[in-house]
mmCIF file of C-alpha atoms in Angstrom:
data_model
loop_
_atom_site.group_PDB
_atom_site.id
_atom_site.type_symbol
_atom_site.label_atom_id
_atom_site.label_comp_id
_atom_site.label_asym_id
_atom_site.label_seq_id
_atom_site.Cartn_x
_atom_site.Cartn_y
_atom_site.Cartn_z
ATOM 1 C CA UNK V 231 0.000 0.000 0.000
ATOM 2 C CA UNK V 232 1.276 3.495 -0.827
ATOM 3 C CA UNK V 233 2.628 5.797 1.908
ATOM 4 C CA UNK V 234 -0.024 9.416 2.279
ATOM 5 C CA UNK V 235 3.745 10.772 0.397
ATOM 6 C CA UNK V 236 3.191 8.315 -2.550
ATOM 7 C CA UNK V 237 1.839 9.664 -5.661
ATOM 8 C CA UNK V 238 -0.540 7.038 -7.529
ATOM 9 C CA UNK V 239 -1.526 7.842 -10.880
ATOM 10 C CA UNK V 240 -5.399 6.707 -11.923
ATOM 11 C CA UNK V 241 -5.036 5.222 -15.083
ATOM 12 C CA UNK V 242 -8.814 5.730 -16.037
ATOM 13 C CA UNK V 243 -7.549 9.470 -16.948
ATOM 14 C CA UNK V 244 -6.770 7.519 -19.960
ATOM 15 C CA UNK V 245 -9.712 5.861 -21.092
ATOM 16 C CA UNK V 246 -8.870 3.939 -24.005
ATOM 17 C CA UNK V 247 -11.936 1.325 -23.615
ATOM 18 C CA UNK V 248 -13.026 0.060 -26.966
ATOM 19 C CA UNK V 249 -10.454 1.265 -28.656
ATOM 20 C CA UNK V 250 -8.319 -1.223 -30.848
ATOM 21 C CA UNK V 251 -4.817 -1.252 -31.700
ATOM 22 C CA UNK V 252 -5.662 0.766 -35.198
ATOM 23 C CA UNK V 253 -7.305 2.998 -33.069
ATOM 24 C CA UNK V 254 -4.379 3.899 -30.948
ATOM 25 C CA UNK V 255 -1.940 4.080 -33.773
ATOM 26 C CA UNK V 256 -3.950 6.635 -35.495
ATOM 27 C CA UNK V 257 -5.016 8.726 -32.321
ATOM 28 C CA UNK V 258 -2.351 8.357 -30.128
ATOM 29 C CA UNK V 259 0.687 10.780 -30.477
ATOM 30 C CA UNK V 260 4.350 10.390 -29.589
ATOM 31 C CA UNK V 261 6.393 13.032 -28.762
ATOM 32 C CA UNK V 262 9.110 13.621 -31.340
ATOM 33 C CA UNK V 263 12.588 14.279 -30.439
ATOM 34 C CA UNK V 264 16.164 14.823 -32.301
ATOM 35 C CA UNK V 265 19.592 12.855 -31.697
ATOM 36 C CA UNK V 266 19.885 14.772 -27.946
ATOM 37 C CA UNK V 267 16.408 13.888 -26.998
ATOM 38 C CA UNK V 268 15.321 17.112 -27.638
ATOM 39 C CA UNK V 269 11.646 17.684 -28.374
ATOM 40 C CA UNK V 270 10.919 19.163 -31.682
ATOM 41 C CA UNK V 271 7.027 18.217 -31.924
ATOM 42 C CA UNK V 272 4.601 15.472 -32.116
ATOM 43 C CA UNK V 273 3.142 12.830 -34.332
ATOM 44 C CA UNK V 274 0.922 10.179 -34.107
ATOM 45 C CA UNK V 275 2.089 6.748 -33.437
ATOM 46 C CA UNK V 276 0.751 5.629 -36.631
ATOM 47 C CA UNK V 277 3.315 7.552 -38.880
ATOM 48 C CA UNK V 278 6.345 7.314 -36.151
ATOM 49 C CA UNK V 279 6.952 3.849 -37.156
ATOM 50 C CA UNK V 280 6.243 3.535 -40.491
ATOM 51 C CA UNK V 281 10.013 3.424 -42.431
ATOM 52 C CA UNK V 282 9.420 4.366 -46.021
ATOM 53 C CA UNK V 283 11.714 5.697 -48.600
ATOM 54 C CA UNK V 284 11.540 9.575 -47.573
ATOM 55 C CA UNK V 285 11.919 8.341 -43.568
ATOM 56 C CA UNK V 286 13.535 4.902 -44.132
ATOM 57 C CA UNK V 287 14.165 4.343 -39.769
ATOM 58 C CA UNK V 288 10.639 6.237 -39.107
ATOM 59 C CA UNK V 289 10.131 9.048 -37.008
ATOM 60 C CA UNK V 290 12.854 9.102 -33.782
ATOM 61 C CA UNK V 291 10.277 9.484 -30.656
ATOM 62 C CA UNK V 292 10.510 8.932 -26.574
ATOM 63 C CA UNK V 293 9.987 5.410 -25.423
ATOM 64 C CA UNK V 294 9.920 3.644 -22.348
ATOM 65 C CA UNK V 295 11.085 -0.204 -20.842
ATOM 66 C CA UNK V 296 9.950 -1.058 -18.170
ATOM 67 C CA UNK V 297 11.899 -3.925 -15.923
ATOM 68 C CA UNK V 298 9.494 -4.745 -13.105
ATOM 69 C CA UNK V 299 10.632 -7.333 -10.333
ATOM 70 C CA UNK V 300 8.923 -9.387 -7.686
ATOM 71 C CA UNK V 301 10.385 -9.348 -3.732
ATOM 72 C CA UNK V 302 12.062 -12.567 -4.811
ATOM 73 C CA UNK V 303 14.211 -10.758 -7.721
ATOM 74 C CA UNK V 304 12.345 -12.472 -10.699
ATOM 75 C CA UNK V 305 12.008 -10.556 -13.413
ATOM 76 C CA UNK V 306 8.238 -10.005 -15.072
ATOM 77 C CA UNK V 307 8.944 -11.065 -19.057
ATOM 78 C CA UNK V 308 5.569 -10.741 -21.772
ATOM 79 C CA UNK V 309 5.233 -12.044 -24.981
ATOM 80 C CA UNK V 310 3.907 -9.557 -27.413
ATOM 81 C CA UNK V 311 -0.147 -10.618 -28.622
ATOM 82 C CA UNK V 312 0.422 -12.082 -32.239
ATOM 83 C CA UNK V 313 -1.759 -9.635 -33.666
ATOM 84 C CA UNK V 314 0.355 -6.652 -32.426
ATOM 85 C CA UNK V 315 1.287 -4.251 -35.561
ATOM 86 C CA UNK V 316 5.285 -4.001 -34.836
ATOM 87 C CA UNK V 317 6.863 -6.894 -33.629
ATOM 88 C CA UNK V 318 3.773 -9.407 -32.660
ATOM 89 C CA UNK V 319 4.681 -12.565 -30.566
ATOM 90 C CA UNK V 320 8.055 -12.018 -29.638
ATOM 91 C CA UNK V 321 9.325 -12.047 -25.793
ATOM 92 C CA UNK V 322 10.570 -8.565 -23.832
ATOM 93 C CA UNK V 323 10.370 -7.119 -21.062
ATOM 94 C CA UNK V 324 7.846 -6.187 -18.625
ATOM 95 C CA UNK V 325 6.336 -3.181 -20.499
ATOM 96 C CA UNK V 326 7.843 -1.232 -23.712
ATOM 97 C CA UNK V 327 5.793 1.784 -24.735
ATOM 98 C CA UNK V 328 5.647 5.786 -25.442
ATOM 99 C CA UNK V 329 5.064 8.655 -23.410
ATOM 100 C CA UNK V 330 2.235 10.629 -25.510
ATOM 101 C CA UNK V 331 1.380 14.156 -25.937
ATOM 102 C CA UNK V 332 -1.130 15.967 -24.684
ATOM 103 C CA UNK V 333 -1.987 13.176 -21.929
ATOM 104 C CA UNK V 334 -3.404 15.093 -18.128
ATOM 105 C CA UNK V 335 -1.121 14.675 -16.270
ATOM 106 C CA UNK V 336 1.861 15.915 -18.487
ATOM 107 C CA UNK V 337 3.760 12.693 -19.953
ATOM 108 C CA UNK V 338 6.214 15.520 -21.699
ATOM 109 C CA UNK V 339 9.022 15.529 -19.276
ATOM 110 C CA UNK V 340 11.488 18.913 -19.267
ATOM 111 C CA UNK V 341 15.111 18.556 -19.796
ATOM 112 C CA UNK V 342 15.435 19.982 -15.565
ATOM 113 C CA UNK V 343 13.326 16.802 -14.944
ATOM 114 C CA UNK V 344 15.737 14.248 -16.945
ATOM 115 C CA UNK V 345 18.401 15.909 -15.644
ATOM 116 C CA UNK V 346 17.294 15.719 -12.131
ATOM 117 C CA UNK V 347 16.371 11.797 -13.189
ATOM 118 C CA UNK V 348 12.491 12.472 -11.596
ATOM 119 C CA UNK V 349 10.739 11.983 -15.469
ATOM 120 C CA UNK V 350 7.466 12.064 -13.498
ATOM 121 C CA UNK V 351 5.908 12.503 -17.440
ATOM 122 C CA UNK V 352 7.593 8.617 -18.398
ATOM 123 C CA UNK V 353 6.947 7.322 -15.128
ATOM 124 C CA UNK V 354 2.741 8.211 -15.473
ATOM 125 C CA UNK V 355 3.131 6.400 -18.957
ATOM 126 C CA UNK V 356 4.399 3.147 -17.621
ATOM 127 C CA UNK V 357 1.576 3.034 -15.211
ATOM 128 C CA UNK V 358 -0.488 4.034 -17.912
ATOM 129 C CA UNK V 359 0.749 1.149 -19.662
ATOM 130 C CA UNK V 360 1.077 -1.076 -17.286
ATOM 131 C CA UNK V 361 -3.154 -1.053 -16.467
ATOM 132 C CA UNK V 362 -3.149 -1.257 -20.038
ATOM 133 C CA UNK V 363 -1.385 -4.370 -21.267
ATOM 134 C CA UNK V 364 -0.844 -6.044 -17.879
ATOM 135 C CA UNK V 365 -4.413 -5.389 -15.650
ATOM 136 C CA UNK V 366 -1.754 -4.427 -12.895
ATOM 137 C CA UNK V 367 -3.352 -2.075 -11.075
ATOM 138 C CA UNK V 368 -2.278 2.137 -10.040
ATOM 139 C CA UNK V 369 -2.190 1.355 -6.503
ATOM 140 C CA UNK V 370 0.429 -1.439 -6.632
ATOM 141 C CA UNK V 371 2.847 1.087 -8.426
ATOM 142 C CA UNK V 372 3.973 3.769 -6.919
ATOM 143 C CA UNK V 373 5.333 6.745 -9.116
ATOM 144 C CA UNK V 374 8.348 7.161 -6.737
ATOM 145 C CA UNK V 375 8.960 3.626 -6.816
ATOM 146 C CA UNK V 376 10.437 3.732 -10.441
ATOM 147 C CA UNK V 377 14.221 4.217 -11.212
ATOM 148 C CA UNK V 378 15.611 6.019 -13.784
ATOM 149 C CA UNK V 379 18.753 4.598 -15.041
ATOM 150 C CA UNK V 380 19.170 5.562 -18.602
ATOM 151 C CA UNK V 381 18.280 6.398 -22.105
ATOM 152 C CA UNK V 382 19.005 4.160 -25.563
ATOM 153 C CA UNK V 383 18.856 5.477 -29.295
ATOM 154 C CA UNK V 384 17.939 2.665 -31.334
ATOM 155 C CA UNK V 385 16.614 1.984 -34.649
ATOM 156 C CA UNK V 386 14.707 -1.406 -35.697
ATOM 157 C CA UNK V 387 12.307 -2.585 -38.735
ATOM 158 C CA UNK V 388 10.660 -5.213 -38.049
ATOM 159 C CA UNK V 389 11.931 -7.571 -40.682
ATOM 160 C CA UNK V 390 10.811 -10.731 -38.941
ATOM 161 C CA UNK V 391 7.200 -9.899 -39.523
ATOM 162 C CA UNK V 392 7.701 -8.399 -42.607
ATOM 163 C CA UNK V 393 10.811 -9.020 -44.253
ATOM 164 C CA UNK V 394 13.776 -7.230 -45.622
ATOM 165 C CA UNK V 395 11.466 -4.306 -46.886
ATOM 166 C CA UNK V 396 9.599 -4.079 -43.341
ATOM 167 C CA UNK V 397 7.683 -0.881 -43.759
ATOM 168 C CA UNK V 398 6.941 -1.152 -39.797
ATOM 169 C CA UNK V 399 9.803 -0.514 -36.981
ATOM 170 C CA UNK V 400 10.909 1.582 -33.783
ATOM 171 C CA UNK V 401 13.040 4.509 -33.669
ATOM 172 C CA UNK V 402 13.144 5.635 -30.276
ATOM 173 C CA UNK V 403 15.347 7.035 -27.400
ATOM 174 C CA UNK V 404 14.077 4.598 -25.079
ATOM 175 C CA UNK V 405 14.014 5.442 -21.099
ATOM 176 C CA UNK V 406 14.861 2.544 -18.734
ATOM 177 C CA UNK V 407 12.802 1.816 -15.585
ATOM 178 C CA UNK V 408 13.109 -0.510 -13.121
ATOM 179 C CA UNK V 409 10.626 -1.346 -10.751
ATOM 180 C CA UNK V 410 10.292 -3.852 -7.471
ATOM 181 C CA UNK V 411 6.973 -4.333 -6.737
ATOM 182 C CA UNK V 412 4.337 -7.572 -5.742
ATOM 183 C CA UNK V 413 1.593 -7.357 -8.283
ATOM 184 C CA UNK V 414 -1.412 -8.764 -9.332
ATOM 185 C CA UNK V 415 -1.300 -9.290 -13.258
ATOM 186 C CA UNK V 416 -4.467 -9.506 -15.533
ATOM 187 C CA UNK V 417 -3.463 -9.508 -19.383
ATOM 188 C CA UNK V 418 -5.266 -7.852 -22.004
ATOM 189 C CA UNK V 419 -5.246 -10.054 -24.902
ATOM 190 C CA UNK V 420 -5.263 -7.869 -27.429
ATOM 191 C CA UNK V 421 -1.756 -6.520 -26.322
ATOM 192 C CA UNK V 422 0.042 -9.699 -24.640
ATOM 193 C CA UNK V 423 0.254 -13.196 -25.448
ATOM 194 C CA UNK V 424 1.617 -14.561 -22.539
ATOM 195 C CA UNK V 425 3.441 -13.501 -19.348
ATOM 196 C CA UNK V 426 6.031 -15.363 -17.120
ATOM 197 C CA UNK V 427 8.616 -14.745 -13.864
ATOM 198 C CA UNK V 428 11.780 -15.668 -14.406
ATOM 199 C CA UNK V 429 15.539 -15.579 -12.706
ATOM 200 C CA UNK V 430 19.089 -14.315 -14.535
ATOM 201 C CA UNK V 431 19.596 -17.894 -15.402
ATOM 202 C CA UNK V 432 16.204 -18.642 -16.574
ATOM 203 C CA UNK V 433 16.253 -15.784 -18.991
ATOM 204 C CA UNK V 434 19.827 -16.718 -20.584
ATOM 205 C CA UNK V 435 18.596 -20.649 -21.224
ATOM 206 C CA UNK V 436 15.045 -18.402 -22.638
ATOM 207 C CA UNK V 437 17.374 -16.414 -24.897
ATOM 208 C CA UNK V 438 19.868 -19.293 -26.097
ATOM 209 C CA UNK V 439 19.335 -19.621 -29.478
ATOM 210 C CA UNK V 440 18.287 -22.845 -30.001
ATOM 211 C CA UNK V 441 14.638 -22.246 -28.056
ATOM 212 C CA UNK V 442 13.040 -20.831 -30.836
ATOM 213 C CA UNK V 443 11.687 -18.390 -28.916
ATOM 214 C CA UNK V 444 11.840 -14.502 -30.660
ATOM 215 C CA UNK V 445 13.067 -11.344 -29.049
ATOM 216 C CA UNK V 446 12.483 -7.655 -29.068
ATOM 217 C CA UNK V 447 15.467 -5.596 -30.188
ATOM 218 C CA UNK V 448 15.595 -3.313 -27.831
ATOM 219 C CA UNK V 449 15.471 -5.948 -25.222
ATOM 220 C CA UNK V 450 18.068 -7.998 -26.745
ATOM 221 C CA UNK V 451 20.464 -4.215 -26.615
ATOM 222 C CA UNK V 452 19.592 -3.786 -22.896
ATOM 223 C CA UNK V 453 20.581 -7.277 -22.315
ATOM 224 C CA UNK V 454 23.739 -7.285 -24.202
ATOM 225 C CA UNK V 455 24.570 -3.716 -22.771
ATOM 226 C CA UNK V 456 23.927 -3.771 -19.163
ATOM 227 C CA UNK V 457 21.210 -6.140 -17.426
ATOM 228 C CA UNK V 458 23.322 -8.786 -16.199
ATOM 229 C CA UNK V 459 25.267 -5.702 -13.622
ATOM 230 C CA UNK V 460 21.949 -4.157 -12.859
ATOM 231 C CA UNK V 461 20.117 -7.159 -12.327
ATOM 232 C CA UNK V 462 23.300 -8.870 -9.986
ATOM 233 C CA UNK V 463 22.921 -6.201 -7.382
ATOM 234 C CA UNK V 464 19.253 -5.205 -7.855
ATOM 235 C CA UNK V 465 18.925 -3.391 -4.305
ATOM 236 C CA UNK V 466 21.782 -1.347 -5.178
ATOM 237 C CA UNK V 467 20.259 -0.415 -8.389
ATOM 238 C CA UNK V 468 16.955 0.715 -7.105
ATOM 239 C CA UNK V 469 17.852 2.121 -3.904
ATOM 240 C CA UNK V 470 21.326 4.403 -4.799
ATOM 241 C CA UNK V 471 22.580 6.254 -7.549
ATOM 242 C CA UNK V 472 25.521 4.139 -8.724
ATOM 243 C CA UNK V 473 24.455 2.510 -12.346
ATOM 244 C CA UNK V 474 22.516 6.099 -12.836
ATOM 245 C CA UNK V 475 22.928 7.831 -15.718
ATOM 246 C CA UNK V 476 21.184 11.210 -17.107
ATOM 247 C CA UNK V 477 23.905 12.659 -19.470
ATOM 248 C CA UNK V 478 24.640 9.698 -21.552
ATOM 249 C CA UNK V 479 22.502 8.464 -24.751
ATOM 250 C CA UNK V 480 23.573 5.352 -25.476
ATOM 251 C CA UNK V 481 23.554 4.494 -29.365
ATOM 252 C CA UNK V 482 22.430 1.440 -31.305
ATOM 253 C CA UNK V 483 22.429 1.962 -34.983
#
């Protein structure tokens, strides 16, 4: 249960009932940044990740991972629904998404508040996202409970799903959460496939290439780059400042 100095953010200030996946693409709208994470506008999700010949790696836009834990230091993995538009049935972390514009309250975080590491703006997405996708609900996360640690710059089409030509990817300077927190977890099937806790080891034999089982980029970069260190000392990482870092972009392309 929150402390009376929590923050808890209601998710139903985003109603999104009814609405399908089309929907969202079309009506939701990411916030558009350059190389620095600067923002220079907004577009809608829709034309963000569409990579055609006049924007051949899409529209670069703000992202989120989220890497949420239980008190026994598994990690919460989901399997992306089949019918998902980029990058359907393939594993990742707990919750990838976007901070949107024009969401109450703000998701459009300041460069004082990345700076300062609070990004209240991503933080509201990911529980945003998190009632979305995963039924888990506001009051078993916190706001202040999610660390910062750092931001990627990646670039991905989705040539799995559609081959070398993929006119679908992600393009996103992606902001990394982590999270410890008991939860209750009710997938919506539209959005996840399948769900499961697992342990350091459990993910490498998951990821070993002969399981057949398919990947996200991103997670696969976050994996490669720096899991295994935040993951080994997990208490450190949520409750100090020593794997933080605000000034660095790290780049994928």
């Amino acid at each position: 249960m929150a402390s009376s100095q929590t923050k808890v953010v209601d998710p139903k200030s985003w109603d999104g009932a009814g609405m399908s996946q089309t929907d969202f693409m079309h009506k939701d709208e990411c916030i558009v940044v350059d190389n620095h994470d600067n923002v220079v506008g907004h577009n809608t999700k829709f034309n963000c990740h569409k990579f055609l010949k006049d924007q051949p790696t899409g529209i670069l836009h703000r992202a989120f991972s989220v890497f949420l834990f239980n008190d026994q230091g598994e990690l919460l993995l989901q399997q992306r629904a089949a019918d998902k538009i980029t990058f359907p049935s393939v594993w990742t972390n707990t919750c990838c998404s976007h901070p949107l514009y024009g969401y109450t309250p703000t998701e459009l975080d300041s460069p004082e508040q990345v700076a300062d590491a609070t990004v209240p703006g991503v933080k509201y997405a990911a529980v945003r996202k998190l009632y979305q996708e995963l039924g888990i609900p506001a009051e078993q996360l916190p706001v202040d409970q999610f660390k910062f640690l750092t931001r990627l710059h990646y670039a991905a089409p989705d040539s799995v799903t559609y081959g070398d030509d993929a006119e679908w990817g992600e393009h996103e300077i992606d902001y990394i959460l982590f999270i410890k927190a008991n939860v209750t977890v009710a997938p919506n099937p539209e959005e996840v496939g399948d769900f499961k806790y697992v342990t350091l080891p459990e993910l490498k034999l998951m990821m070993a290439p002969d399981s057949g089982l398919k990947w996200s980029p991103w997670f696969r970069i976050i994996v490669d780059r720096f899991l295994d260190e935040w993951w080994a000392d997990l208490d450190t990482t949520l409750s100090t400042d020593k794997f933080l870092d605000v000034t660095s972009i790290h780049t994928v392309l």
